[in-house]
Short mmCIF file of C-alpha atoms in Angstrom, two decimals:
data_model
loop_
_atom_site.label_atom_id
_atom_site.label_comp_id
_atom_site.label_asym_id
_atom_site.label_seq_id
_atom_site.Cartn_x
_atom_site.Cartn_y
_atom_site.Cartn_z
CA MET A 143 -29.92 44.63 -26.31
CA ARG A 144 -29.30 42.88 -29.57
CA SER A 145 -28.75 45.04 -32.57
CA SER A 146 -30.70 44.03 -35.62
CA SER A 147 -33.89 44.85 -37.38
CA THR A 148 -34.83 41.71 -39.28
CA GLY A 149 -37.00 39.32 -37.33
CA CYS A 150 -35.09 40.43 -34.31
CA ALA A 151 -31.64 38.89 -34.50
CA GLY A 152 -30.92 38.99 -38.19
CA THR A 153 -28.70 41.56 -39.85
CA GLY A 154 -26.65 42.62 -36.84
CA LEU A 155 -26.63 46.41 -36.70
CA GLY A 156 -23.53 47.27 -34.70
CA ASN A 157 -22.81 43.54 -34.48
CA ASP A 158 -20.64 41.51 -36.85
CA ARG A 159 -22.42 38.22 -36.10
CA LEU A 160 -24.66 37.59 -39.09
CA PHE A 161 -27.60 35.22 -38.91
CA PRO A 162 -29.35 33.79 -41.99
CA GLN A 163 -32.96 34.52 -42.77
CA GLN A 164 -35.25 31.81 -41.44
CA HIS A 165 -38.69 30.71 -42.54
CA THR A 166 -41.46 30.94 -40.00
CA LEU A 167 -42.47 27.53 -38.69
CA THR A 168 -46.11 26.53 -38.58
CA PHE A 169 -47.78 26.20 -35.18
CA PRO A 170 -51.34 25.86 -33.88
CA THR A 171 -53.38 29.04 -34.31
CA GLY A 172 -56.55 29.17 -32.25
CA ARG A 173 -59.23 31.67 -31.41
CA ARG A 174 -58.58 34.34 -28.81
CA SER A 175 -58.82 32.92 -25.33
CA ARG A 176 -61.63 33.91 -23.02
CA THR A 177 -60.46 31.71 -20.18
CA ARG A 178 -57.50 31.81 -17.83
CA SER A 179 -55.22 30.69 -20.67
CA LEU A 180 -54.00 33.66 -22.71
CA ARG A 181 -52.32 33.44 -26.11
CA VAL A 182 -49.08 35.37 -25.63
CA LEU A 183 -46.37 36.08 -28.20
CA ILE A 184 -42.91 36.99 -26.88
CA ALA A 185 -41.08 38.53 -29.83
CA CYS A 186 -37.31 38.94 -30.06
CA GLU A 187 -36.55 36.35 -27.39
CA PHE A 188 -34.40 33.21 -27.71
CA SER A 189 -33.71 32.62 -24.01
CA GLY A 190 -37.33 31.83 -23.13
CA THR A 191 -37.26 33.78 -19.87
CA VAL A 192 -40.49 35.73 -20.43
CA ARG A 193 -42.12 32.88 -22.36
CA ASN A 194 -41.49 30.43 -19.52
CA ALA A 195 -42.89 32.84 -16.93
CA PHE A 196 -46.22 32.84 -18.78
CA LEU A 197 -46.08 29.09 -19.43
CA ASP A 198 -45.50 28.45 -15.72
CA ARG A 199 -48.80 30.22 -15.04
CA GLY A 200 -50.74 28.11 -17.52
CA HIS A 201 -50.79 30.46 -20.52
CA ASP A 202 -50.36 29.50 -24.17
CA ALA A 203 -47.08 31.36 -24.65
CA TRP A 204 -44.66 31.28 -27.58
CA SER A 205 -41.33 32.98 -28.16
CA CYS A 206 -40.05 34.00 -31.60
CA ASP A 207 -36.63 34.99 -32.89
CA LEU A 208 -34.36 34.37 -35.87
CA LEU A 209 -32.09 32.51 -33.45
CA PRO A 210 -33.11 29.03 -32.28
CA ALA A 211 -34.39 28.55 -28.75
CA GLU A 212 -31.47 28.45 -26.35
CA ASN A 213 -32.82 25.36 -24.60
CA GLY A 214 -34.34 23.69 -27.68
CA SER A 215 -37.92 24.41 -26.56
CA ASN A 216 -40.76 23.38 -28.86
CA ARG A 217 -42.53 26.55 -27.72
CA HIS A 218 -40.22 28.66 -29.87
CA ILE A 219 -40.82 29.82 -33.45
CA ARG A 220 -37.69 30.51 -35.46
CA GLY A 221 -38.58 33.24 -37.91
CA ASP A 222 -39.60 36.85 -38.37
CA ALA A 223 -41.97 37.85 -35.58
CA ARG A 224 -43.74 40.29 -37.88
CA ASP A 225 -45.17 37.34 -39.80
CA LEU A 226 -47.13 36.30 -36.69
CA LEU A 227 -48.77 39.55 -35.65
CA ASN A 228 -52.17 38.77 -37.24
CA ASP A 229 -52.58 35.36 -35.61
CA GLY A 230 -55.04 36.31 -32.88
CA TRP A 231 -52.81 36.91 -29.86
CA ASP A 232 -54.17 38.22 -26.57
CA MET A 233 -50.87 39.88 -25.70
CA LEU A 234 -47.60 40.84 -27.40
CA ILE A 235 -44.41 41.40 -25.42
CA VAL A 236 -41.38 42.50 -27.41
CA ALA A 237 -38.61 41.53 -25.03
CA HIS A 238 -35.40 42.64 -26.74
CA PRO A 239 -36.02 44.59 -29.96
CA PRO A 240 -33.00 46.04 -31.76
CA CYS A 241 -32.18 49.39 -30.20
CA THR A 242 -28.65 50.32 -31.27
CA ARG A 243 -29.80 52.94 -33.76
CA LEU A 244 -32.89 54.06 -31.83
CA CYS A 245 -31.49 54.78 -28.37
CA ASN A 246 -29.97 58.00 -27.11
CA SER A 247 -26.61 56.37 -26.42
CA GLY A 248 -26.16 55.59 -30.11
CA VAL A 249 -27.29 58.87 -31.67
CA ARG A 250 -23.68 60.02 -32.12
CA TRP A 251 -23.12 57.36 -34.78
CA LEU A 252 -25.58 59.11 -37.08
CA SER A 253 -23.05 61.91 -37.65
CA ILE A 254 -19.76 60.12 -36.93
CA PRO A 255 -20.17 56.46 -37.91
CA PRO A 256 -18.11 53.69 -36.31
CA PRO A 257 -15.16 52.20 -38.24
CA GLY A 258 -16.26 50.32 -41.34
CA LYS A 259 -19.64 52.06 -41.58
CA THR A 260 -20.88 55.10 -43.50
CA VAL A 261 -23.30 57.83 -42.47
CA GLU A 262 -25.71 56.54 -45.11
CA GLN A 263 -25.61 53.07 -43.57
CA MET A 264 -26.29 54.46 -40.11
CA TRP A 265 -29.41 56.31 -41.27
CA ALA A 266 -30.61 53.30 -43.26
CA GLU A 267 -30.23 51.11 -40.18
CA LEU A 268 -32.13 53.70 -38.15
CA ASP A 269 -34.98 53.51 -40.67
CA GLU A 270 -34.99 49.70 -40.40
CA GLY A 271 -35.07 49.75 -36.61
CA ALA A 272 -37.87 52.32 -36.55
CA ALA A 273 -39.88 50.30 -39.06
CA LEU A 274 -39.60 47.19 -36.87
CA PHE A 275 -40.67 49.11 -33.77
CA SER A 276 -43.59 50.58 -35.74
CA ALA A 277 -44.73 47.13 -36.85
CA PHE A 278 -44.89 45.91 -33.27
CA TRP A 279 -46.37 49.12 -31.83
CA ASN A 280 -49.16 49.18 -34.41
CA ALA A 281 -49.88 45.44 -34.36
CA PRO A 282 -53.56 44.36 -34.23
CA ILE A 283 -53.19 43.08 -30.66
CA ASP A 284 -55.10 44.50 -27.70
CA ARG A 285 -52.26 44.39 -25.17
CA ILE A 286 -48.72 45.35 -26.15
CA CYS A 287 -45.47 45.93 -24.28
CA ILE A 288 -42.26 46.90 -26.07
CA GLU A 289 -39.04 47.13 -24.09
CA ASN A 290 -36.44 49.66 -25.26
CA PRO A 291 -34.05 52.33 -23.93
CA VAL A 292 -34.92 56.03 -24.15
CA MET A 293 -35.03 57.08 -27.80
CA HIS A 294 -33.55 60.07 -29.60
CA LYS A 295 -35.68 62.49 -31.61
CA HIS A 296 -34.79 61.03 -35.02
CA ALA A 297 -36.11 57.62 -33.98
CA LYS A 298 -39.31 59.06 -32.54
CA ALA A 299 -40.01 60.95 -35.79
CA ARG A 300 -39.82 57.71 -37.78
CA ILE A 301 -42.16 55.58 -35.66
CA ALA A 302 -45.80 55.48 -36.76
CA ASN A 303 -48.20 56.72 -34.07
CA TYR A 304 -45.32 57.22 -31.66
CA GLU A 305 -46.10 57.74 -27.97
CA GLU A 306 -43.69 58.26 -25.10
CA PHE A 307 -42.83 55.26 -22.94
CA ALA A 308 -45.29 54.54 -20.13
CA GLN A 309 -42.80 53.61 -17.41
CA SER A 310 -39.20 52.74 -16.66
CA VAL A 311 -38.18 49.96 -14.28
CA GLN A 312 -35.02 48.72 -12.62
CA PRO A 313 -34.04 45.11 -11.80
CA TRP A 314 -33.62 46.04 -8.13
CA GLN A 315 -37.38 46.69 -7.98
CA PHE A 316 -38.00 43.01 -8.80
CA GLY A 317 -35.51 41.11 -6.66
CA HIS A 318 -32.25 41.56 -8.60
CA PRO A 319 -29.51 43.67 -6.93
CA GLU A 320 -28.55 45.34 -10.19
CA VAL A 321 -28.96 48.60 -12.09
CA LYS A 322 -30.20 48.56 -15.68
CA ARG A 323 -32.92 51.02 -16.58
CA THR A 324 -35.53 49.59 -18.91
CA CYS A 325 -38.40 51.53 -20.49
CA PHE A 326 -41.75 50.01 -21.42
CA TRP A 327 -44.00 51.28 -24.17
CA LEU A 328 -47.45 50.01 -23.14
CA ARG A 329 -50.76 49.76 -24.95
CA GLY A 330 -53.74 48.20 -23.19
CA LEU A 331 -51.61 47.27 -20.16
CA PRO A 332 -51.05 49.01 -16.80
CA PRO A 333 -47.56 49.87 -15.50
CA LEU A 334 -45.88 47.10 -13.53
CA VAL A 335 -45.87 47.39 -9.74
CA PRO A 336 -42.49 46.61 -8.07
CA THR A 337 -42.55 43.26 -6.30
CA ASP A 338 -39.29 43.00 -4.34
CA ILE A 339 -37.13 46.09 -3.79
CA VAL A 340 -33.60 45.04 -2.84
CA SER A 341 -30.31 46.75 -2.03
CA GLY A 342 -26.73 45.99 -3.09
CA ARG A 343 -27.20 47.48 -6.54
CA GLU A 344 -24.47 47.14 -9.16
CA ALA A 345 -24.22 47.89 -12.86
CA ARG A 346 -23.13 44.36 -13.80
CA VAL A 347 -24.62 44.43 -17.30
CA HIS A 348 -22.97 47.72 -18.26
CA ARG A 349 -19.58 46.50 -17.01
CA MET A 350 -19.46 43.28 -18.99
CA PRO A 351 -16.11 42.91 -20.78
CA PRO A 352 -15.97 42.92 -24.58
CA GLY A 353 -16.39 39.56 -26.28
CA PRO A 354 -18.29 37.72 -29.02
CA ASP A 355 -21.22 36.89 -26.72
CA ARG A 356 -21.43 40.22 -24.89
CA TRP A 357 -24.51 41.32 -26.89
CA LYS A 358 -26.20 38.01 -26.07
CA GLU A 359 -25.57 38.24 -22.34
CA ARG A 360 -26.62 41.90 -22.20
CA SER A 361 -29.95 41.03 -23.81
CA ARG A 362 -31.03 38.53 -21.17
CA PHE A 363 -34.26 39.43 -19.44
CA PHE A 364 -34.41 39.48 -15.64
CA PRO A 365 -36.59 36.62 -14.33
CA GLY A 366 -38.06 38.82 -11.58
CA ILE A 367 -39.43 41.29 -14.13
CA ALA A 368 -40.69 38.44 -16.31
CA ALA A 369 -42.53 36.94 -13.33
CA ALA A 370 -44.15 40.30 -12.58
CA MET A 371 -45.31 40.56 -16.19
CA ALA A 372 -46.86 37.11 -16.12
CA ASP A 373 -48.52 37.66 -12.73
CA GLN A 374 -49.76 41.22 -13.12
CA TRP A 375 -50.51 41.45 -16.83
CA GLY A 376 -51.79 37.90 -17.04
CA ASP A 377 -54.26 38.51 -14.22
CA TYR A 378 -55.19 41.92 -15.65
CA ALA A 379 -56.14 40.41 -19.02
CA VAL A 380 -58.02 37.48 -17.49
CA GLN A 381 -60.06 39.83 -15.31
CA GLN A 382 -60.93 41.83 -18.42
CA PHE A 383 -62.20 38.67 -20.11
CA LEU A 384 -64.25 37.67 -17.07
CA ARG A 385 -65.90 41.11 -16.94
CA GLU A 386 -66.73 40.92 -20.65
CA ALA A 387 -68.25 37.46 -20.21
CA ALA A 388 -70.35 38.45 -17.17
#
């Protein structure tokens, strides 16, 4: 998980790497699809893993982050994802929203801040993270998935129209022999069905050594889960459109 609340990779909560504010780039905005091609926004993603899964299945998918696309893709918008939420998307997937101040594992910093931080800063950063989550959760988009760890009570109290997460998944349920629990907050989408349960599970992500790029590597989405999203949620939305058109 990256730690930031501006655009998705901006101010670096719990992270000393600062990224400048970026202006949103223009891109084609069309009407909502009623065919097999969905308009999908993948917010808080620079790697393109989820975006490419939807692109591979013929959907009009775009990623957005304050960081540039890792592979230089022209299907990436460098800017604040909140500026795009009213552009007529069929689906919003928030792949790696900032979670440092929202998740249970970080609640201790609200009373005993890390070196160089104050209690007031910790609570201000919590407010920023909750406001970003609220913006995505309450976006005018019919189908929404937000990925995040389990939240503490202070975060829940600050999120508008908060609901508990719909499901939690593990990489080993989708072909990756690893352990990393991920929770999905879902609106207008069904829970994912495991596609490839494997053994040999290890906590590789949690055991990564400290380093300047540790946050970046920890935030990478598992391709098996991304493929399940594109297959299952893409087909689910298309079938909805076909029923409406019948």
